[in-house]
Coordinates of C-alpha atoms and ligand atoms in Angstrom, one line a residue:
Chain A
M1 CA 0.0 0.0 0.0
G2 CA 1.1 3.4 0.6
L3 CA 2.6 5.0 -2.4
L4 CA -0.5 5.5 -4.4
T5 CA -2.7 6.3 -1.4
D6 CA 0.0 8.7 -0.1
L7 CA 0.1 10.3 -3.4
K8 CA -3.6 10.7 -3.6
D9 CA -3.6 12.0 0.0
S10 CA -1.0 14.6 -0.7
I11 CA -2.7 15.7 -3.9
S12 CA -6.0 16.1 -2.1
R13 CA -4.3 17.8 0.7
A14 CA -2.6 20.2 -1.6
A15 CA -5.8 20.8 -3.5
S16 CA -7.8 21.5 -0.3
T17 CA -5.1 24.0 0.9
L18 CA -5.2 25.6 -2.5
F19 CA -8.9 26.0 -2.6
S20 CA -10.0 26.7 0.9
G21 CA -6.9 28.1 2.5
E22 CA -7.1 25.8 5.5
D23 CA -8.8 22.6 6.5
P24 CA -12.0 23.2 8.4
K25 CA -11.8 23.0 12.1
R26 CA -14.0 20.3 13.6
I27 CA -16.0 21.8 16.4
G28 CA -18.0 19.5 18.6
I29 CA -21.1 20.8 20.4
Y30 CA -21.2 19.1 23.7
G31 CA -23.3 19.4 26.9
P32 CA -26.0 17.7 28.9
P33 CA -29.2 16.5 27.3
N34 CA -31.8 19.3 26.5
A35 CA -29.3 22.1 26.9
G36 CA -30.1 23.3 23.3
K37 CA -27.2 21.8 21.4
T38 CA -29.3 20.9 18.3
T39 CA -31.2 24.2 18.4
L40 CA -27.8 26.0 18.4
A41 CA -26.3 23.8 15.7
N42 CA -29.3 24.4 13.5
R43 CA -29.2 28.1 14.0
I44 CA -25.5 28.3 13.1
A45 CA -26.0 26.1 10.1
R46 CA -29.1 28.1 8.9
D47 CA -27.4 31.4 9.5
W48 CA -24.4 30.5 7.3
T49 CA -25.5 27.7 5.0
G50 CA -29.3 28.0 4.8
D51 CA -30.2 24.6 6.1
A52 CA -30.5 22.7 9.3
V53 CA -28.6 19.9 11.0
G54 CA -31.3 17.9 12.7
P55 CA -34.5 17.8 14.7
E56 CA -34.8 19.6 18.1
S57 CA -37.0 18.2 20.9
H58 CA -38.0 18.6 24.5
I59 CA -37.7 14.8 24.8
P60 CA -34.2 14.0 26.0
H61 CA -31.9 12.1 23.6
E62 CA -33.6 13.3 20.4
T63 CA -30.1 13.4 19.0
R64 CA -28.8 9.9 19.2
R65 CA -26.4 10.0 16.4
A66 CA -23.9 12.8 16.1
R67 CA -24.8 14.9 13.1
R68 CA -22.4 16.9 11.1
K69 CA -22.6 20.0 9.0
E70 CA -19.5 20.4 7.0
N71 CA -17.8 23.5 5.7
V72 CA -19.7 26.1 7.5
E73 CA -18.0 29.4 6.6
I74 CA -18.4 32.1 9.2
E75 CA -17.3 35.6 8.3
R76 CA -16.1 38.0 10.9
D77 CA -14.5 41.4 10.1
G78 CA -13.5 40.2 6.6
K79 CA -11.9 37.1 8.1
K80 CA -13.3 33.8 7.2
V81 CA -13.4 30.8 9.5
T82 CA -14.4 27.4 8.2
I83 CA -15.8 24.9 10.6
D84 CA -17.4 21.5 10.6
I85 CA -20.1 21.5 13.2
V86 CA -20.7 18.2 15.0
D87 CA -23.9 18.1 17.0
T88 CA -23.6 15.4 19.6
P89 CA -26.0 13.5 21.9
G90 CA -26.1 14.8 25.4
V91 CA -23.4 13.2 27.6
T92 CA -24.6 11.3 30.6
T93 CA -23.5 8.3 32.7
K94 CA -26.9 6.6 32.7
V95 CA -29.8 6.0 30.4
D96 CA -33.0 4.5 31.6
Y97 CA -35.4 3.6 28.9
T98 CA -38.4 3.7 31.3
E99 CA -38.0 7.5 31.3
F100 CA -39.0 7.6 27.7
L101 CA -42.2 5.8 28.5
E102 CA -43.3 9.0 30.3
H103 CA -43.2 10.7 26.9
D104 CA -46.0 8.4 25.6
M105 CA -43.7 6.0 23.9
E106 CA -44.2 2.2 23.4
K107 CA -41.7 0.0 25.2
D108 CA -40.1 -1.2 21.9
D109 CA -39.5 2.4 20.8
A110 CA -38.2 3.4 24.2
V111 CA -35.7 0.6 24.3
R112 CA -34.5 1.3 20.8
R113 CA -34.2 5.0 21.6
S114 CA -32.2 4.3 24.7
R115 CA -29.9 1.9 22.8
E116 CA -29.3 4.5 20.2
A117 CA -28.7 7.1 22.8
T118 CA -26.0 5.0 24.6
E119 CA -24.3 4.3 21.3
G120 CA -24.3 7.9 20.4
V121 CA -22.9 9.0 23.8
A122 CA -20.1 6.4 23.5
E123 CA -19.3 7.7 20.0
A124 CA -19.3 11.3 21.2
M125 CA -16.9 10.4 24.0
H126 CA -14.6 8.6 21.6
W127 CA -14.6 11.6 19.3
L128 CA -13.8 14.0 22.1
R129 CA -10.5 12.1 22.6
E130 CA -9.7 11.5 19.0
D131 CA -11.4 13.7 16.6
V132 CA -12.4 17.3 17.5
D133 CA -10.4 20.5 17.3
G134 CA -12.5 22.6 19.6
V135 CA -15.6 22.4 21.7
I136 CA -18.7 24.5 22.2
Y137 CA -20.1 23.4 25.6
V138 CA -23.8 24.3 25.9
L139 CA -25.5 24.6 29.2
D140 CA -29.1 25.4 30.1
S141 CA -28.7 28.5 32.2
T142 CA -31.9 27.7 34.1
E143 CA -30.3 24.6 35.5
D144 CA -27.7 23.9 38.1
P145 CA -24.3 23.7 36.3
F146 CA -22.5 22.0 39.2
T147 CA -23.1 18.5 38.0
Q148 CA -20.7 15.6 38.0
V149 CA -21.1 15.2 34.2
N150 CA -20.3 18.9 33.5
T151 CA -17.3 18.8 35.8
M152 CA -16.0 15.6 34.3
L153 CA -16.5 16.7 30.7
I154 CA -14.9 20.1 31.2
G155 CA -12.0 18.3 32.9
I156 CA -11.7 15.9 29.9
I157 CA -11.8 18.8 27.5
E158 CA -9.1 20.7 29.5
S159 CA -6.9 17.7 29.7
Q160 CA -6.9 17.5 25.9
D161 CA -6.0 21.2 25.7
L162 CA -8.9 21.9 23.3
P163 CA -10.2 25.4 23.0
V164 CA -13.6 25.6 24.7
L165 CA -16.4 28.1 24.5
I166 CA -19.0 27.8 27.3
L167 CA -22.4 29.0 26.4
A168 CA -25.1 29.9 28.9
N169 CA -28.2 29.1 26.8
K170 CA -31.9 29.9 27.3
I171 CA -31.3 33.4 28.6
D172 CA -34.8 34.3 27.3
L173 CA -36.2 32.3 30.3
E174 CA -36.9 34.1 33.5
E175 CA -35.1 31.6 35.8
S176 CA -31.9 31.9 33.7
S177 CA -28.7 32.7 35.7
V178 CA -25.6 33.3 33.6
Q179 CA -23.6 34.2 36.8
R180 CA -24.2 30.7 38.2
I181 CA -22.4 29.2 35.2
R182 CA -19.6 31.8 35.4
N183 CA -19.1 30.8 39.0
A184 CA -19.0 27.1 38.2
F185 CA -16.3 27.5 35.5
P186 CA -14.4 30.7 36.3
Q187 CA -11.4 29.4 34.4
H188 CA -13.3 29.9 31.1
E189 CA -15.3 32.7 29.5
T190 CA -19.0 32.2 29.4
T191 CA -21.1 33.6 26.6
P192 CA -24.8 34.2 27.3
L193 CA -27.2 33.3 24.5
S194 CA -30.7 32.2 23.4
A195 CA -30.3 29.7 20.6
L196 CA -34.1 29.6 20.3
E197 CA -34.7 33.3 20.0
G198 CA -31.3 34.0 18.3
D199 CA -30.3 36.5 21.0
N200 CA -26.6 37.4 21.2
M201 CA -25.6 35.3 18.2
D202 CA -23.3 38.1 16.9
E203 CA -21.1 37.8 20.0
L204 CA -21.1 34.0 19.7
Y205 CA -19.8 34.3 16.1
D206 CA -17.1 36.8 17.2
K207 CA -16.1 34.2 19.8
I208 CA -16.1 31.3 17.4
A209 CA -13.8 33.3 15.1
E210 CA -11.6 34.2 18.0
Y211 CA -11.3 30.8 19.5
F212 CA -11.4 28.5 16.5
G213 CA -10.2 30.7 13.7
Chain B
M1 CA -9.0 -10.5 44.3
A2 CA -10.0 -12.3 47.5
E3 CA -13.6 -13.4 47.1
A4 CA -15.7 -11.4 49.4
K5 CA -19.2 -12.7 50.2
H6 CA -21.6 -12.2 47.4
P7 CA -24.0 -9.3 48.1
E8 CA -26.9 -10.9 46.3
D9 CA -27.8 -13.3 49.0
E10 CA -27.3 -10.7 51.7
D11 CA -29.8 -8.1 52.9
G12 CA -27.5 -5.2 52.4
V13 CA -25.3 -3.1 50.1
Q14 CA -21.6 -4.0 49.7
I15 CA -19.1 -1.1 49.7
D16 CA -15.6 -1.6 48.3
L17 CA -13.0 1.0 49.3
I18 CA -10.1 0.6 46.9
S19 CA -6.8 2.1 48.0
A20 CA -4.7 4.2 45.7
E21 CA -2.0 1.6 46.0
R22 CA -4.2 -1.2 44.7
M23 CA -5.1 0.9 41.6
S24 CA -1.7 2.3 40.9
D25 CA -0.3 -0.5 38.9
K26 CA -3.4 -1.2 36.9
T27 CA -4.0 -0.3 33.3
T28 CA -6.9 2.0 32.4
M29 CA -9.0 -1.0 31.2
E30 CA -8.2 -3.0 34.3
K31 CA -9.4 -0.1 36.4
I32 CA -12.6 0.3 34.4
R33 CA -13.3 -3.4 34.6
L34 CA -12.8 -3.5 38.3
I35 CA -15.2 -0.6 38.8
L36 CA -17.9 -1.7 36.4
D37 CA -17.8 -5.4 37.5
G38 CA -18.3 -4.2 41.1
V39 CA -21.0 -1.7 40.2
R40 CA -22.9 -4.2 38.0
E41 CA -23.0 -6.6 41.0
G42 CA -24.7 -3.8 42.9
K43 CA -21.7 -2.6 44.9
I44 CA -20.7 0.9 45.7
V45 CA -17.1 1.4 44.7
I46 CA -15.1 4.1 46.5
L47 CA -11.7 5.0 45.1
E48 CA -9.2 6.6 47.4
A49 CA -7.6 8.3 44.3
G50 CA -9.9 9.0 41.5
L51 CA -9.4 8.6 37.8
T52 CA -7.6 10.8 35.3
P53 CA -9.8 12.7 32.8
D54 CA -8.8 10.3 30.1
E55 CA -9.9 7.3 32.3
E56 CA -13.1 9.1 33.1
S57 CA -13.8 9.6 29.5
R58 CA -13.2 5.9 28.8
L59 CA -15.3 4.9 31.8
I60 CA -18.3 6.8 30.3
E61 CA -17.7 5.2 26.9
V62 CA -17.5 1.6 28.3
T63 CA -20.5 2.2 30.6
M64 CA -22.6 3.3 27.6
T65 CA -21.7 0.1 25.7
E66 CA -22.8 -2.0 28.7
I67 CA -26.2 -0.4 29.4
S68 CA -29.0 -2.8 28.7
P69 CA -32.7 -2.5 29.4
D70 CA -34.0 -4.0 32.7
E71 CA -30.5 -5.0 33.6
F72 CA -28.0 -2.2 33.8
N73 CA -28.9 1.5 33.6
G74 CA -25.5 3.0 34.0
I75 CA -23.6 4.6 36.8
E76 CA -23.7 7.4 39.2
I77 CA -20.3 8.9 39.9
E78 CA -19.4 11.7 42.3
T79 CA -16.2 13.4 43.2
Y80 CA -15.6 16.7 44.9
P81 CA -15.6 19.6 42.5
K82 CA -12.1 20.4 41.3
S83 CA -10.7 23.2 43.5
Q84 CA -10.8 26.4 41.3
A85 CA -7.9 28.0 43.1
D86 CA -5.6 25.3 41.7
D87 CA -3.9 26.6 38.6
S88 CA -1.1 24.1 38.7
S89 CA -2.8 21.7 36.4
L90 CA -0.8 22.5 33.3
L91 CA 2.4 22.3 35.1
G92 CA 1.2 19.2 36.8
R93 CA 0.4 17.6 33.5
L94 CA 3.7 18.6 32.0
M95 CA 5.4 16.9 34.9
G96 CA 3.2 13.8 34.4
R97 CA 1.2 14.0 37.6
E98 CA -2.4 14.6 37.1
E99 CA -4.7 15.8 39.8
T100 CA -6.4 12.6 40.7
K101 CA -6.2 12.6 44.4
K102 CA -9.9 13.0 44.8
L103 CA -12.1 10.5 46.5
T104 CA -14.5 9.1 43.9
V105 CA -17.7 7.3 44.6
I106 CA -19.3 5.2 41.9
G107 CA -22.5 3.1 42.1
P108 CA -25.3 1.7 40.1
A109 CA -27.5 4.5 38.8
N110 CA -30.7 2.8 40.0
Q111 CA -29.4 2.4 43.6
I112 CA -27.5 5.6 44.4
E113 CA -28.9 9.1 44.6
T114 CA -26.8 12.1 45.4
L115 CA -28.6 14.2 48.0
H116 CA -26.1 16.9 48.5
K117 CA -22.7 17.8 47.3
D118 CA -20.3 20.7 47.7
E119 CA -16.6 21.2 47.8
T120 CA -16.1 19.3 51.0
L121 CA -19.1 16.9 51.4
I122 CA -20.9 14.3 49.3
S123 CA -24.1 13.0 50.8
A124 CA -25.7 10.1 49.0
L125 CA -28.7 7.8 49.5
V126 CA -28.0 4.2 48.7
S127 CA -30.9 1.8 48.3
R128 CA -31.1 -1.9 47.9
K129 CA -32.1 -3.2 44.5
Ligands
GDP1 N1 -36.5 28.9 26.0 C1 -35.6 28.4 25.3 N2 -35.7 27.1 24.9 C2 -34.7 26.5 24.2 C3 -33.5 27.3 23.8 N3 -32.7 26.5 23.1 C4 -33.3 25.3 23.1 N4 -34.5 25.3 23.7 C5 -35.5 24.2 23.8 O1 -34.9 23.2 24.6 C6 -35.3 21.9 24.2 C7 -34.1 21.0 23.8 O2 -33.5 21.6 22.7 P1 -32.5 20.7 21.8 O3 -31.8 21.7 20.9 O4 -33.2 19.5 21.2 O5 -31.5 20.2 23.0 P2 -30.3 19.2 22.9 O6 -30.7 17.9 23.6 O7 -29.2 19.8 23.7 O8 -29.9 19.0 21.5 C8 -36.2 22.1 23.0 O9 -37.6 22.1 23.4 C9 -35.8 23.5 22.5 O10 -36.8 24.2 21.8 C10 -33.4 28.7 24.2 O11 -32.5 29.4 24.0 N5 -34.5 29.1 25.0
MG2 MG1 -29.8 17.3 20.3

């Protein structure tokens, strides 16, 4: 093997540097279930490419497979940042299919959904170690950020030396507290946002360009 | 490991406190197996020295692949929050010693419930199966 593949690789690498300047950075959107990751991924994709990434839902684990939107070009002050957005399933250490039964689901569907969810989380964890260049960590600012999963995930991201942007989402809701998130992760900058209403997206795009450009 | 009495025929919950020394010469996968085998038998596993971030990440991944309906729902894991004052982590990592000296409690998700947690105290409710 090797020679031909190597040659092909180096040609395609050369071509991609030629045409797009730089390879897109792969940005993983992580965070607990229901934080608004898919809503955010869809908004970013719609703002810059015109179409969406995947369905949003109030039922946890709607996103069981990571979904990717490639070559999203974000322009900031004449500078262009190209990213691949990877919307991941919410990370958790447990999945109980019976919780889905509360959302009017048949047992078969609930079991299938939980199986897909566990596979998706495993995959997302694997990627975090192997395959992402930066992380957008989305938190629901109406919820307590001091959870074990958040602490562990931020620790894992830090240990990989990945650039991370922490987002305090759902600031349109009355119970939202951005400060609580700032207190939980003072070593990082927190950007407030409503992915649903589109509030403060400009600041987010500035930060994306700054962190991942 | 010396075979302790099996918890299943007992009317109680078994707790294994594992010393840092016992874990120190194990590989990541050996540690994960030790933890998950215990937890899947319904034990509460307490580690004197916790896991590295990389080991935690693999523990989550392996846990996910083992979850199965009506049998194993996953784990509950608690450690004290990382002290925010500590900014030695980069230096620590460069010198090859990660901050893992944190007591870590791991149990079956359907049997352990964290009641309260802050920088200095973890309070959990453990129930029988
Ligand atoms: N009020 C409010 N709701 C939001 C916001 N972002 C997401 N949501 C809602 O939160 C729920 C979960 O969103 P989703 O994007 O599927 O979360 P994911 O599990 O993190 O991907 C959905 O009902 C969304 O409409 C927000 O900024 N404000
Ligand atoms: Mg989602």
